[in-house]
Short mmCIF file of C-alpha atoms in Angstrom, two decimals:
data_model
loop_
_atom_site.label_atom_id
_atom_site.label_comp_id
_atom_site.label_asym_id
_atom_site.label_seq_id
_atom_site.Cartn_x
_atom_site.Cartn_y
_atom_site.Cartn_z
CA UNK V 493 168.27 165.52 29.49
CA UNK V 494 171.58 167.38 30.01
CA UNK V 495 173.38 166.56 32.91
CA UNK V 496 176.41 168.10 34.21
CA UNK V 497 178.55 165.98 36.61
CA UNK V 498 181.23 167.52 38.73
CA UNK V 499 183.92 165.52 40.92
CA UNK V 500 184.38 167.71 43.79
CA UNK V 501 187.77 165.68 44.12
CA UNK V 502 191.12 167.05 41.84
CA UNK V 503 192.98 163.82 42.53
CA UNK V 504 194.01 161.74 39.25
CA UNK V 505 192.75 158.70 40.78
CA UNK V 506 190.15 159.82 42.43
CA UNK V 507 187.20 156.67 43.52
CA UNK V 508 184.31 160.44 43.23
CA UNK V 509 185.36 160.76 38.97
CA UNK V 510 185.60 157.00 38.83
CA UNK V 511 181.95 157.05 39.99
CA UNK V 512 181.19 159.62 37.58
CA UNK V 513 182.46 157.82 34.44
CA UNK V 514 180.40 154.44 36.02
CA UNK V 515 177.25 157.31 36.35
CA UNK V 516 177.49 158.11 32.75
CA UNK V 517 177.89 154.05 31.87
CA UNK V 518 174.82 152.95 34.22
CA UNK V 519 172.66 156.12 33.54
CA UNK V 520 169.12 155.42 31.76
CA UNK V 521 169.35 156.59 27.99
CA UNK V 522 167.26 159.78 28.93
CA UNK V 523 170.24 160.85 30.79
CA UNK V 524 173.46 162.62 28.57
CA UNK V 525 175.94 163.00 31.70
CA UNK V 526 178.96 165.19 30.55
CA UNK V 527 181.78 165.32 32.80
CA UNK V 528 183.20 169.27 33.83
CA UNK V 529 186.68 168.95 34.45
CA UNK V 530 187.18 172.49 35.51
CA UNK V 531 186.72 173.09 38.99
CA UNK V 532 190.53 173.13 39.87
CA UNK V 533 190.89 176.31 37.58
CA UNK V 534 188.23 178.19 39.29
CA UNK V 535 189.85 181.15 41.73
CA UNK V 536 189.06 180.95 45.36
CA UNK V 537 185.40 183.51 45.33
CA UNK V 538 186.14 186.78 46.01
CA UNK V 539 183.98 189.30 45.82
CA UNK V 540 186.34 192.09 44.73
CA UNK V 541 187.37 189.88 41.77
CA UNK V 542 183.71 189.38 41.06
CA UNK V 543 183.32 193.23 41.04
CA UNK V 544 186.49 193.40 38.27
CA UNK V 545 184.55 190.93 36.41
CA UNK V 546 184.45 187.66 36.39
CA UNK V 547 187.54 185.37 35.17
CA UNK V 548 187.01 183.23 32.34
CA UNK V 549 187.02 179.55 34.04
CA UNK V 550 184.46 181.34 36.59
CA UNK V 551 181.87 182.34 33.33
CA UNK V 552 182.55 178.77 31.59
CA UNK V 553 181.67 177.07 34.75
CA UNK V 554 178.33 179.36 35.41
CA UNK V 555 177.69 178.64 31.84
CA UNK V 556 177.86 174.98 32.30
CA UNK V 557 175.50 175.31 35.28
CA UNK V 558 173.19 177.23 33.48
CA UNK V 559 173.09 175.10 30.36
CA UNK V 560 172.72 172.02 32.20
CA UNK V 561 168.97 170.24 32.99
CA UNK V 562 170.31 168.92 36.30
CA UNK V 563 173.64 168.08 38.23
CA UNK V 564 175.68 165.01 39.56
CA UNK V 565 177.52 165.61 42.13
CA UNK V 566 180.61 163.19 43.11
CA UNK V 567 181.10 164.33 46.90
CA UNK V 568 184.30 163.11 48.67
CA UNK V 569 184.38 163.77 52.38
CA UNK V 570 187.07 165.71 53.76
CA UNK V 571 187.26 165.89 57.83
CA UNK V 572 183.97 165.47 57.75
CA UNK V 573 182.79 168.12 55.18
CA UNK V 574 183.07 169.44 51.74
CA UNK V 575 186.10 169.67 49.77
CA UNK V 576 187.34 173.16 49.42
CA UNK V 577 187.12 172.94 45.60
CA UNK V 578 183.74 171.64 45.78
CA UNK V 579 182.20 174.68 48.12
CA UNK V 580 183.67 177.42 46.55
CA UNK V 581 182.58 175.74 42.95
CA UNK V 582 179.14 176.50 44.71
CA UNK V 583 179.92 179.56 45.83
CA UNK V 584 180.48 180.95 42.73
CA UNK V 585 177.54 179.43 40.74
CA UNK V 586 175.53 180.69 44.00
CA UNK V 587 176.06 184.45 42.51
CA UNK V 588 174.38 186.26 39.70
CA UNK V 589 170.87 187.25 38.99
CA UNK V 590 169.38 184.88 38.59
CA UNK V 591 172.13 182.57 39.77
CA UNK V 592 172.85 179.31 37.87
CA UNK V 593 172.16 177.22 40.85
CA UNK V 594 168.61 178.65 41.34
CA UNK V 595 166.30 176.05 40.92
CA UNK V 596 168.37 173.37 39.37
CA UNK V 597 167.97 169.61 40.67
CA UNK V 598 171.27 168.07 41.42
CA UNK V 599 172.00 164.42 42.51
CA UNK V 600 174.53 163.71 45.37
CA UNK V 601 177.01 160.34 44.93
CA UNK V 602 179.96 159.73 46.65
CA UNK V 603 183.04 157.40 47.54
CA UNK V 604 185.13 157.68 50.19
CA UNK V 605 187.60 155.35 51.76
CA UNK V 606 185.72 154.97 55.52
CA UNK V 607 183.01 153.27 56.55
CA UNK V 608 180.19 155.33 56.03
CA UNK V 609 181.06 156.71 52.53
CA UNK V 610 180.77 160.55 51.76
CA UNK V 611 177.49 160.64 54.85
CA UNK V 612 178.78 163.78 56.59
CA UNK V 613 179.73 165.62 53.23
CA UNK V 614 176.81 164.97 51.46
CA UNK V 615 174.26 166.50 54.56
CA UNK V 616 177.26 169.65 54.07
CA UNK V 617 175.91 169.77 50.53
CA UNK V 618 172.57 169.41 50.42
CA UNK V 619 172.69 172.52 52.99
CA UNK V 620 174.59 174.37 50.94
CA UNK V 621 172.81 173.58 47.60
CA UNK V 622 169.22 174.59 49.65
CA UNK V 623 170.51 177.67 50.50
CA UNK V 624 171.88 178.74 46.64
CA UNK V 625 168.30 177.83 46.07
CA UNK V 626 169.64 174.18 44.46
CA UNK V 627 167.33 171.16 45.39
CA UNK V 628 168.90 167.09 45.58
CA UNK V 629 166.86 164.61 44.71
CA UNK V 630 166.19 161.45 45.24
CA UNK V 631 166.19 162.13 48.28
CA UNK V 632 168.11 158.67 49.39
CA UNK V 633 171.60 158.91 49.01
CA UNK V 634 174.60 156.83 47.33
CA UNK V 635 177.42 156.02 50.16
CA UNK V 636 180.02 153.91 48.32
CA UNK V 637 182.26 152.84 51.20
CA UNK V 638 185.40 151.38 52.11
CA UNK V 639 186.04 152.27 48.45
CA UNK V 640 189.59 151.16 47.78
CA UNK V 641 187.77 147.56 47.59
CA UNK V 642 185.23 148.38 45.13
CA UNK V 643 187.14 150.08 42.16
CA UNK V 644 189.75 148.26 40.08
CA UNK V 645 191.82 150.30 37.35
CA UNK V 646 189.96 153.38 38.07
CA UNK V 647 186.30 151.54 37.20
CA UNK V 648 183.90 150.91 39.51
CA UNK V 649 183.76 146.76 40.00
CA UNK V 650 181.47 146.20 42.89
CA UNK V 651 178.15 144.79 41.31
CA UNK V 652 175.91 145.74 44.34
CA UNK V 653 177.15 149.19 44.39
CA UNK V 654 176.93 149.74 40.07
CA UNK V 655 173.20 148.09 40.29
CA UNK V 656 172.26 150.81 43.65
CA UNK V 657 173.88 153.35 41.69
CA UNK V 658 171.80 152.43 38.37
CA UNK V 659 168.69 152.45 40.35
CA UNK V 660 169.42 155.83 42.22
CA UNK V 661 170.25 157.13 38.44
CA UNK V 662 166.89 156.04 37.37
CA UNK V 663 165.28 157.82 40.22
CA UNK V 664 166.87 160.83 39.13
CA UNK V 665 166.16 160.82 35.65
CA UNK V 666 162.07 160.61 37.07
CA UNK V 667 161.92 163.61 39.07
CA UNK V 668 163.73 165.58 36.90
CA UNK V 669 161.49 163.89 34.09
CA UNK V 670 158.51 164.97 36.22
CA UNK V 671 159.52 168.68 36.73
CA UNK V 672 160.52 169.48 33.39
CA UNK V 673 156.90 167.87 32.07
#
């Protein structure tokens, strides 16, 4: 199955595309994770520039949506919420008939400095997913706190938090097994 995993961080170092690249290592076989790198081209959404047609990095992205089985979804936690980059990626896949987001499975991860991981962002998400008609499952969730301590040269070292992450992979790849069958 075709996954499409998307950092909703644009830092360099970010801990969210670490976990991505440790996704695609610990995923079950089933489970081709490609990594879009895009989301920092995409224009704030605008509906007038959606009326003029849409830019280019806007149709790859909705493409890559489209094209895509399911979705992993690195969510960093900014003041308590979504990245800006991450909501208006949504936004714009969100639009169209039908839009790409409509009734695509997406799996929430994130890493995040404080205590509680990416908690806070990733309710933000899965209400804004719901509502561009987007679904997360499992429905537990993957909180890698206090993060600076569990990456190391921009991999993911922690062994409790690669083997929860494995396992909440796994979980993944059996719903969306079980829809698609």
């Amino acid at each position: 199955m075709k996954i499409l995993a998307i950092s909703g961080s644009l830092r360099a170092a970010s801990y969210n595309t670490a976990l991505l690249h440790a996704a695609r290592e610990l995923a079950p076989e089933e489970l081709s994770i490609e990594i879009f790198s895009g989301l920092g081209e995409l224009p704030f959404f605008n509906q007038d520039l959606e009326d003029q047609g849409e830019p280019a990095s806007v149709a790859a992205w909705k493409t890559a949506v489209r094209e895509a089985d399911g979705l992993l979804i690195a969510c960093p936690e900014y003041n308590g919420g979504l990245t800006a980059v991450l909501k208006n990626a949504i936004d714009w896949a969100s639009r169209g008939k039908p839009a790409p987001l409509d009734g695509k499975l997406a799996c929430a991860i994130g890493a995040s400095p404080g205590i509680t991981g990416t908690v806070r962002a990733q309710d933000a998400l899965r209400l804004n997913l719901k509502r561009a008609g987007c679904d997360l499952a499992p429905l537990s969730d993957v909180l890698v706190g206090q993060a600076p301590g569990k990456f190391e040269n921009g991999g993911l070292t922690d062994e409790r938090t690669r083997q929860g992450l494995a396992r909440h992979l796994a979980a993944y790849a059996a719903v969306l097994r079980s829809k698609t069958a």
